[in-house]
PDB file of C-alpha atoms in Angstrom:
ATOM      1  CA  UNK A   1     -11.220  -0.622 -16.914  1.00  0.00           C
ATOM      2  CA  UNK A   2     -11.005  -2.924 -14.213  1.00  0.00           C
ATOM      3  CA  UNK A   3      -8.371  -3.047 -11.376  1.00  0.00           C
ATOM      4  CA  UNK A   4      -6.759  -6.723  -9.927  1.00  0.00           C
ATOM      5  CA  UNK A   5      -4.265  -7.575  -7.015  1.00  0.00           C
ATOM      6  CA  UNK A   6      -1.619  -8.276 -10.056  1.00  0.00           C
ATOM      7  CA  UNK A   7      -1.867  -4.514 -10.911  1.00  0.00           C
ATOM      8  CA  UNK A   8       0.112  -3.406  -8.094  1.00  0.00           C
ATOM      9  CA  UNK A   9       3.698  -4.347  -6.555  1.00  0.00           C
ATOM     10  CA  UNK A  10       2.769  -4.645  -2.884  1.00  0.00           C
ATOM     11  CA  UNK A  11       0.376  -6.548  -1.341  1.00  0.00           C
ATOM     12  CA  UNK A  12      -1.047  -7.250   2.951  1.00  0.00           C
ATOM     13  CA  UNK A  13      -3.698  -9.131   4.055  1.00  0.00           C
ATOM     14  CA  UNK A  14      -6.135  -7.207   6.451  1.00  0.00           C
ATOM     15  CA  UNK A  15      -8.929  -8.403   8.030  1.00  0.00           C
ATOM     16  CA  UNK A  16     -12.159  -6.346   8.008  1.00  0.00           C
ATOM     17  CA  UNK A  17     -15.229  -7.009  10.067  1.00  0.00           C
ATOM     18  CA  UNK A  18     -18.359  -8.165   8.241  1.00  0.00           C
ATOM     19  CA  UNK A  19     -16.695  -8.879   5.454  1.00  0.00           C
ATOM     20  CA  UNK A  20     -14.012 -10.731   6.103  1.00  0.00           C
ATOM     21  CA  UNK A  21     -10.182 -11.426   5.090  1.00  0.00           C
ATOM     22  CA  UNK A  22      -9.549  -9.300   2.394  1.00  0.00           C
ATOM     23  CA  UNK A  23      -6.483  -8.214   0.551  1.00  0.00           C
ATOM     24  CA  UNK A  24      -4.784  -4.566   0.547  1.00  0.00           C
ATOM     25  CA  UNK A  25      -2.407  -3.942  -2.739  1.00  0.00           C
ATOM     26  CA  UNK A  26      -0.219  -0.584  -3.583  1.00  0.00           C
ATOM     27  CA  UNK A  27       1.852   0.931  -5.422  1.00  0.00           C
ATOM     28  CA  UNK A  28       4.475   3.356  -3.580  1.00  0.00           C
ATOM     29  CA  UNK A  29       4.452   6.391  -5.580  1.00  0.00           C
ATOM     30  CA  UNK A  30       7.231   8.672  -5.688  1.00  0.00           C
ATOM     31  CA  UNK A  31       8.555  12.131  -7.079  1.00  0.00           C
ATOM     32  CA  UNK A  32      10.907  10.173  -9.340  1.00  0.00           C
ATOM     33  CA  UNK A  33      10.795   6.857 -11.031  1.00  0.00           C
ATOM     34  CA  UNK A  34      12.669   4.975  -8.486  1.00  0.00           C
ATOM     35  CA  UNK A  35      12.844   5.376  -4.428  1.00  0.00           C
ATOM     36  CA  UNK A  36      15.269   8.173  -3.516  1.00  0.00           C
ATOM     37  CA  UNK A  37      16.333   8.905   0.167  1.00  0.00           C
ATOM     38  CA  UNK A  38      16.678  12.443  -0.596  1.00  0.00           C
ATOM     39  CA  UNK A  39      12.400  12.544  -0.861  1.00  0.00           C
ATOM     40  CA  UNK A  40      11.720   9.766   0.777  1.00  0.00           C
ATOM     41  CA  UNK A  41       9.201  12.163   2.972  1.00  0.00           C
ATOM     42  CA  UNK A  42       7.453  12.155  -0.205  1.00  0.00           C
ATOM     43  CA  UNK A  43       6.434   9.007  -0.726  1.00  0.00           C
ATOM     44  CA  UNK A  44       2.910   8.220  -0.956  1.00  0.00           C
ATOM     45  CA  UNK A  45       0.390   5.360  -1.958  1.00  0.00           C
ATOM     46  CA  UNK A  46      -1.900   4.542  -4.674  1.00  0.00           C
ATOM     47  CA  UNK A  47      -3.994   1.219  -2.976  1.00  0.00           C
ATOM     48  CA  UNK A  48      -6.856  -0.881  -4.232  1.00  0.00           C
ATOM     49  CA  UNK A  49      -8.972  -3.299  -1.897  1.00  0.00           C
ATOM     50  CA  UNK A  50      -9.913  -7.086  -2.628  1.00  0.00           C
ATOM     51  CA  UNK A  51     -12.232  -9.388  -1.041  1.00  0.00           C
ATOM     52  CA  UNK A  52     -11.390 -12.968  -0.941  1.00  0.00           C
ATOM     53  CA  UNK A  53     -12.747 -13.366  -4.237  1.00  0.00           C
ATOM     54  CA  UNK A  54     -10.271 -11.281  -5.765  1.00  0.00           C
ATOM     55  CA  UNK A  55     -13.338  -8.814  -6.861  1.00  0.00           C
ATOM     56  CA  UNK A  56     -12.286  -5.205  -6.352  1.00  0.00           C
ATOM     57  CA  UNK A  57     -14.142  -3.924  -3.123  1.00  0.00           C
ATOM     58  CA  UNK A  58     -12.469  -0.377  -2.381  1.00  0.00           C
ATOM     59  CA  UNK A  59     -15.714   1.494  -2.879  1.00  0.00           C
ATOM     60  CA  UNK A  60     -18.009  -0.582  -1.608  1.00  0.00           C
ATOM     61  CA  UNK A  61     -16.332  -0.563   2.009  1.00  0.00           C
ATOM     62  CA  UNK A  62     -17.004   1.605   4.837  1.00  0.00           C
ATOM     63  CA  UNK A  63     -15.345   4.664   4.992  1.00  0.00           C
ATOM     64  CA  UNK A  64     -13.540   3.298   8.810  1.00  0.00           C
ATOM     65  CA  UNK A  65     -12.880   0.038   6.641  1.00  0.00           C
ATOM     66  CA  UNK A  66     -11.340   2.273   4.071  1.00  0.00           C
ATOM     67  CA  UNK A  67      -9.286   4.500   6.594  1.00  0.00           C
ATOM     68  CA  UNK A  68      -8.045   1.339   8.231  1.00  0.00           C
ATOM     69  CA  UNK A  69      -7.250   0.071   4.594  1.00  0.00           C
ATOM     70  CA  UNK A  70      -5.157   2.578   3.669  1.00  0.00           C
ATOM     71  CA  UNK A  71      -3.356   3.265   7.236  1.00  0.00           C
ATOM     72  CA  UNK A  72      -2.248  -0.371   6.667  1.00  0.00           C
ATOM     73  CA  UNK A  73      -1.082   0.409   3.160  1.00  0.00           C
ATOM     74  CA  UNK A  74       0.687   3.569   4.432  1.00  0.00           C
ATOM     75  CA  UNK A  75       2.359   1.756   7.685  1.00  0.00           C
ATOM     76  CA  UNK A  76       3.591  -1.004   5.165  1.00  0.00           C
ATOM     77  CA  UNK A  77       4.690   1.531   3.261  1.00  0.00           C
ATOM     78  CA  UNK A  78       6.860   2.913   5.694  1.00  0.00           C
ATOM     79  CA  UNK A  79       8.218   0.092   7.082  1.00  0.00           C
ATOM     80  CA  UNK A  80       9.067  -0.916   3.175  1.00  0.00           C
ATOM     81  CA  UNK A  81      11.390   2.477   2.554  1.00  0.00           C
ATOM     82  CA  UNK A  82      12.696   2.626   5.675  1.00  0.00           C
ATOM     83  CA  UNK A  83      14.119  -0.712   5.106  1.00  0.00           C
ATOM     84  CA  UNK A  84      15.432   0.713   1.839  1.00  0.00           C
ATOM     85  CA  UNK A  85      16.718   3.268   3.481  1.00  0.00           C
ATOM     86  CA  UNK A  86      18.701   1.749   5.650  1.00  0.00           C
ATOM     87  CA  UNK A  87      20.462  -0.824   3.432  1.00  0.00           C
ATOM     88  CA  UNK A  88      21.067   2.208   1.149  1.00  0.00           C
ATOM     89  CA  UNK A  89      22.757   4.321   4.010  1.00  0.00           C
ATOM     90  CA  UNK A  90      24.821   1.120   5.215  1.00  0.00           C
ATOM     91  CA  UNK A  91      26.025   0.818   1.183  1.00  0.00           C
ATOM     92  CA  UNK A  92      27.328   4.180   0.680  1.00  0.00           C
TER      93      UNK A  92
END
């Protein structure tokens, strides 16, 4: 099965030295079906990295690049879930 950027809900662009612009695509994994403020510390990500031609390169990049992409996706996930939690708290 081929992985493609459209398989993921979220995307961010990063620059990887020696590779160029890349797309880090990710989904937020939750204990339940939806985001839940009671489990906001339990979120994780499933991510993949694609080059400018949308070629899946997650397992072809160095460990340093892999960790960088994972950290960027995790930071973005925290931004998304923090904003969601704030909206949720403001609505109750």
